[in-house]
Tab-separated table of C-alpha atoms in Angstrom:
chain	number	residue	atom	x	y	z
A	821	UNK	CA	41.494	-27.458	6.267
A	822	UNK	CA	40.574	-23.765	6.227
A	823	UNK	CA	38.570	-24.191	9.424
A	824	UNK	CA	41.561	-25.753	11.144
A	825	UNK	CA	43.770	-22.892	10.037
A	826	UNK	CA	41.211	-20.364	11.267
A	827	UNK	CA	40.881	-22.136	14.622
A	828	UNK	CA	44.679	-22.242	14.978
A	829	UNK	CA	44.981	-18.493	14.352
A	830	UNK	CA	41.921	-17.674	16.461
A	831	UNK	CA	43.314	-19.604	19.414
A	832	UNK	CA	46.419	-17.418	19.397
A	833	UNK	CA	45.126	-14.032	18.240
A	834	UNK	CA	41.417	-14.184	19.166
A	835	UNK	CA	40.234	-12.734	15.852
A	836	UNK	CA	36.621	-13.946	16.116
A	837	UNK	CA	35.336	-10.920	18.111
A	838	UNK	CA	37.023	-8.563	15.650
A	839	UNK	CA	35.641	-10.437	12.645
A	840	UNK	CA	32.135	-10.481	14.126
A	841	UNK	CA	32.319	-6.762	14.809
A	842	UNK	CA	33.154	-6.173	11.139
A	843	UNK	CA	30.872	-8.723	9.482
A	844	UNK	CA	27.839	-8.912	11.781
A	845	UNK	CA	26.462	-5.529	10.882
A	846	UNK	CA	22.755	-5.037	10.358
A	847	UNK	CA	21.897	-3.486	6.999
A	848	UNK	CA	18.881	-1.133	6.990
A	849	UNK	CA	15.832	-2.338	5.082
A	850	UNK	CA	15.813	0.643	2.736
A	851	UNK	CA	19.117	-0.464	1.163
A	852	UNK	CA	17.817	-3.963	0.351
A	853	UNK	CA	17.002	-4.146	-3.397
A	854	UNK	CA	14.592	-7.009	-2.675
A	855	UNK	CA	12.339	-4.592	-0.784
A	856	UNK	CA	13.017	-1.266	-2.505
A	857	UNK	CA	14.053	-0.801	-6.125
A	858	UNK	CA	15.587	2.574	-5.238
A	859	UNK	CA	18.047	0.708	-3.009
A	860	UNK	CA	20.217	0.118	-6.087
A	861	UNK	CA	21.535	3.658	-5.769
A	862	UNK	CA	23.218	2.569	-2.523
A	863	UNK	CA	25.368	0.106	-4.484
A	864	UNK	CA	27.608	2.738	-6.050
A	865	UNK	CA	29.835	3.007	-2.965
A	866	UNK	CA	30.382	-0.749	-2.828
A	867	UNK	CA	30.986	-0.891	-6.591
A	868	UNK	CA	33.552	1.887	-6.270
A	869	UNK	CA	35.383	-0.102	-3.601
A	870	UNK	CA	35.194	-3.287	-5.726
A	871	UNK	CA	36.689	-1.567	-8.779
A	872	UNK	CA	39.339	0.054	-6.562
A	873	UNK	CA	40.412	-3.395	-5.351
A	874	UNK	CA	40.670	-4.538	-8.984
A	875	UNK	CA	42.790	-1.471	-9.764
A	876	UNK	CA	45.133	-2.225	-6.874
A	877	UNK	CA	45.555	-5.903	-7.775
A	878	UNK	CA	45.992	-5.273	-11.501
A	879	UNK	CA	48.391	-2.406	-10.748
A	880	UNK	CA	50.521	-4.688	-8.590
A	881	UNK	CA	50.711	-7.134	-11.500
A	882	UNK	CA	51.679	-4.367	-13.945
A	883	UNK	CA	54.536	-3.133	-11.735
A	884	UNK	CA	56.145	-6.561	-12.045
A	885	UNK	CA	56.859	-5.797	-15.710
A	886	UNK	CA	56.803	-2.022	-16.017
A	887	UNK	CA	60.150	-0.189	-16.234
A	888	UNK	CA	59.823	3.494	-15.249
A	889	UNK	CA	62.418	5.100	-17.508
A	890	UNK	CA	62.025	6.817	-20.870
A	891	UNK	CA	64.096	4.225	-22.721
A	892	UNK	CA	62.099	1.184	-21.611
A	893	UNK	CA	58.685	2.368	-20.404
A	894	UNK	CA	56.872	1.939	-23.727
A	895	UNK	CA	58.811	-1.247	-24.509
A	896	UNK	CA	57.865	-2.806	-21.188
A	897	UNK	CA	54.178	-2.017	-21.788
A	898	UNK	CA	54.412	-3.467	-25.302
A	899	UNK	CA	56.129	-6.582	-23.957
A	900	UNK	CA	53.456	-6.955	-21.295
A	901	UNK	CA	50.691	-6.787	-23.880
A	902	UNK	CA	52.247	-9.060	-26.466
A	903	UNK	CA	54.451	-11.544	-24.619
A	904	UNK	CA	53.074	-11.994	-21.089
A	905	UNK	CA	50.240	-14.468	-20.685
A	906	UNK	CA	47.008	-12.584	-19.912
A	907	UNK	CA	49.044	-9.374	-19.827
A	908	UNK	CA	46.797	-7.614	-22.319
A	909	UNK	CA	43.725	-8.578	-20.293
A	910	UNK	CA	45.166	-7.323	-17.005
A	911	UNK	CA	46.365	-4.079	-18.549
A	912	UNK	CA	42.957	-3.630	-20.160
A	913	UNK	CA	41.302	-4.135	-16.781
A	914	UNK	CA	43.558	-1.475	-15.261
A	915	UNK	CA	43.096	0.907	-18.195
A	916	UNK	CA	39.303	0.738	-18.334
A	917	UNK	CA	38.991	0.362	-14.583
A	918	UNK	CA	40.550	3.808	-14.200
A	919	UNK	CA	37.555	5.274	-16.012
A	920	UNK	CA	34.965	3.000	-14.389
A	921	UNK	CA	36.088	3.857	-10.851
A	922	UNK	CA	35.693	7.590	-11.581
A	923	UNK	CA	32.191	7.010	-12.971
A	924	UNK	CA	31.166	4.896	-9.965
A	925	UNK	CA	32.633	7.429	-7.542
A	926	UNK	CA	30.831	10.256	-9.325
A	927	UNK	CA	27.499	8.407	-9.135
A	928	UNK	CA	28.118	7.633	-5.454
A	929	UNK	CA	28.841	11.306	-4.804
A	930	UNK	CA	25.637	12.329	-6.610
A	931	UNK	CA	23.617	9.863	-4.512
A	932	UNK	CA	25.061	11.233	-1.284
A	933	UNK	CA	24.456	14.829	-2.379
A	934	UNK	CA	20.888	14.493	-3.650
A	935	UNK	CA	19.804	12.367	-0.695
A	936	UNK	CA	21.308	14.839	1.763
A	937	UNK	CA	23.593	12.218	3.304
A	938	UNK	CA	26.325	14.860	3.667
A	939	UNK	CA	24.403	16.681	6.398
A	940	UNK	CA	24.897	16.444	10.154
A	941	UNK	CA	26.392	14.263	11.559
A	942	UNK	CA	28.128	13.135	8.336
A	943	UNK	CA	29.777	16.390	7.247
A	944	UNK	CA	33.299	15.141	8.021
A	945	UNK	CA	32.734	11.917	6.105
A	946	UNK	CA	31.510	13.971	3.143
A	947	UNK	CA	34.761	15.967	3.182
A	948	UNK	CA	36.779	12.740	3.359
A	949	UNK	CA	34.807	11.410	0.394
A	950	UNK	CA	35.563	14.548	-1.621
A	951	UNK	CA	39.262	14.100	-0.843
A	952	UNK	CA	39.017	10.489	-2.054
A	953	UNK	CA	37.486	11.791	-5.280
A	954	UNK	CA	40.437	14.138	-5.857
A	955	UNK	CA	42.936	11.366	-5.061
A	956	UNK	CA	41.235	9.129	-7.623
A	957	UNK	CA	41.433	11.886	-10.236
A	958	UNK	CA	45.115	12.362	-9.437
A	959	UNK	CA	45.722	8.621	-9.810
A	960	UNK	CA	44.162	8.706	-13.267
A	961	UNK	CA	46.183	11.781	-14.185
A	962	UNK	CA	49.555	10.435	-13.049
A	963	UNK	CA	48.926	6.990	-14.524
A	964	UNK	CA	48.173	8.451	-17.936
A	965	UNK	CA	51.830	9.295	-18.594
A	966	UNK	CA	53.282	5.930	-17.639
A	967	UNK	CA	52.893	4.138	-21.026
A	968	UNK	CA	55.117	6.943	-22.423
A	969	UNK	CA	53.489	7.155	-25.861
A	970	UNK	CA	52.813	10.297	-27.891
A	971	UNK	CA	49.286	10.785	-26.563
A	972	UNK	CA	50.429	10.454	-22.951
A	973	UNK	CA	53.391	12.768	-23.508
A	974	UNK	CA	51.481	15.674	-25.028
A	975	UNK	CA	48.581	15.264	-22.601
A	976	UNK	CA	51.068	15.628	-19.749
A	977	UNK	CA	52.552	18.738	-21.362
A	978	UNK	CA	49.077	20.300	-21.347
A	979	UNK	CA	48.495	19.139	-17.754
A	980	UNK	CA	51.703	20.798	-16.578
A	981	UNK	CA	50.765	24.007	-18.385
A	982	UNK	CA	47.408	23.992	-16.587
A	983	UNK	CA	49.122	23.339	-13.229
A	984	UNK	CA	51.412	26.301	-13.882
A	985	UNK	CA	48.394	28.620	-14.122
A	986	UNK	CA	47.212	27.870	-10.573
A	987	UNK	CA	47.441	31.121	-8.562
A	988	UNK	CA	50.318	31.468	-6.077
A	989	UNK	CA	51.493	27.816	-6.181
A	990	UNK	CA	51.473	27.193	-9.944
A	991	UNK	CA	55.227	27.364	-10.505
A	992	UNK	CA	55.947	25.242	-7.430
A	993	UNK	CA	53.345	22.635	-8.473
A	994	UNK	CA	54.786	22.382	-11.970
A	995	UNK	CA	58.336	22.038	-10.632
A	996	UNK	CA	57.234	19.364	-8.166
A	997	UNK	CA	55.548	17.331	-10.899
A	998	UNK	CA	57.971	17.965	-13.744
A	999	UNK	CA	61.343	17.924	-12.026
A	1000	UNK	CA	63.217	19.402	-14.962
A	1001	UNK	CA	61.589	22.790	-15.633
A	1002	UNK	CA	62.621	22.847	-19.280
A	1003	UNK	CA	61.333	19.519	-20.634
A	1004	UNK	CA	59.006	16.618	-19.937
A	1005	UNK	CA	61.462	13.774	-19.624
A	1006	UNK	CA	63.024	11.187	-17.356
A	1007	UNK	CA	62.456	13.126	-14.124
A	1008	UNK	CA	58.822	13.718	-15.018
A	1009	UNK	CA	58.196	10.036	-15.659
A	1010	UNK	CA	59.999	9.018	-12.469
A	1011	UNK	CA	58.003	11.482	-10.375
A	1012	UNK	CA	54.663	10.544	-11.905
A	1013	UNK	CA	55.456	6.869	-11.295
A	1014	UNK	CA	56.398	7.477	-7.661
A	1015	UNK	CA	53.309	9.596	-7.048
A	1016	UNK	CA	51.063	7.061	-8.791
A	1017	UNK	CA	52.451	3.960	-7.083
A	1018	UNK	CA	53.467	5.178	-3.620
A	1019	UNK	CA	52.184	8.576	-2.495
A	1020	UNK	CA	48.614	8.565	-3.806
A	1021	UNK	CA	47.837	4.925	-2.838
A	1022	UNK	CA	49.087	5.641	0.695
A	1023	UNK	CA	46.781	8.664	0.911
A	1024	UNK	CA	43.925	6.604	-0.558
A	1025	UNK	CA	44.331	3.808	2.016
A	1026	UNK	CA	44.256	6.280	4.918
A	1027	UNK	CA	41.230	8.161	3.586
A	1028	UNK	CA	39.296	4.978	2.815
A	1029	UNK	CA	40.028	3.613	6.295
A	1030	UNK	CA	38.690	6.812	7.862
A	1031	UNK	CA	35.698	6.737	5.501
A	1032	UNK	CA	34.763	3.159	6.403
A	1033	UNK	CA	35.292	3.687	10.139
A	1034	UNK	CA	32.919	6.647	10.129
A	1035	UNK	CA	30.343	4.754	8.061
A	1036	UNK	CA	30.575	1.956	10.597
A	1037	UNK	CA	30.050	4.314	13.525
A	1038	UNK	CA	27.383	6.529	11.951
A	1039	UNK	CA	25.570	3.865	9.944
A	1040	UNK	CA	24.123	4.106	6.442
A	1041	UNK	CA	22.091	7.240	5.820
A	1042	UNK	CA	18.303	7.015	5.651
A	1043	UNK	CA	16.197	7.273	2.489
A	1044	UNK	CA	15.414	10.594	0.803
């Protein structure tokens, strides 16, 4: 059945050459764990992508129940965890995945740095990877407020105070994030939700596409 569907689509769109170009890619021997134990350090990039996919899918599920206003945000999270089938599991995956993806990305960055994979001709890809790191941190930061509990509220207050201390653009950054300059409230939650769900994922998709395209063209870096 699946083969028939594939053949039907391929006959009209000719996707086989594109698929072969993506999938039929020779992997260097030094990244094969069966031949070199040190090849496991090359897995951190793939693990980061895998956890990112889990974060996207679980986040899409959470948005089906989450209500981004100060009256119902906490209630919607509580309802999701207590009333929705498997809701607590999916939210747990998203919650812990936010930490795991940062750890995997950090380990991947360390591998690239210590093996010198950021050097010519991969300098641009290194800069793109650093931008991805900052986007991931921003996703974790903006998502922290969304449950709208006491811990999230006061953590966001501290975050906004830190943002205000940034030279030259501190006041503008705080206003952009907070909305209402006098209190962390409905505008803050709405802006953090929009940034977390729309702006940062869009930036992440673009950066990851560029990152993968350059990896495809330049190949995987050699061993240390």
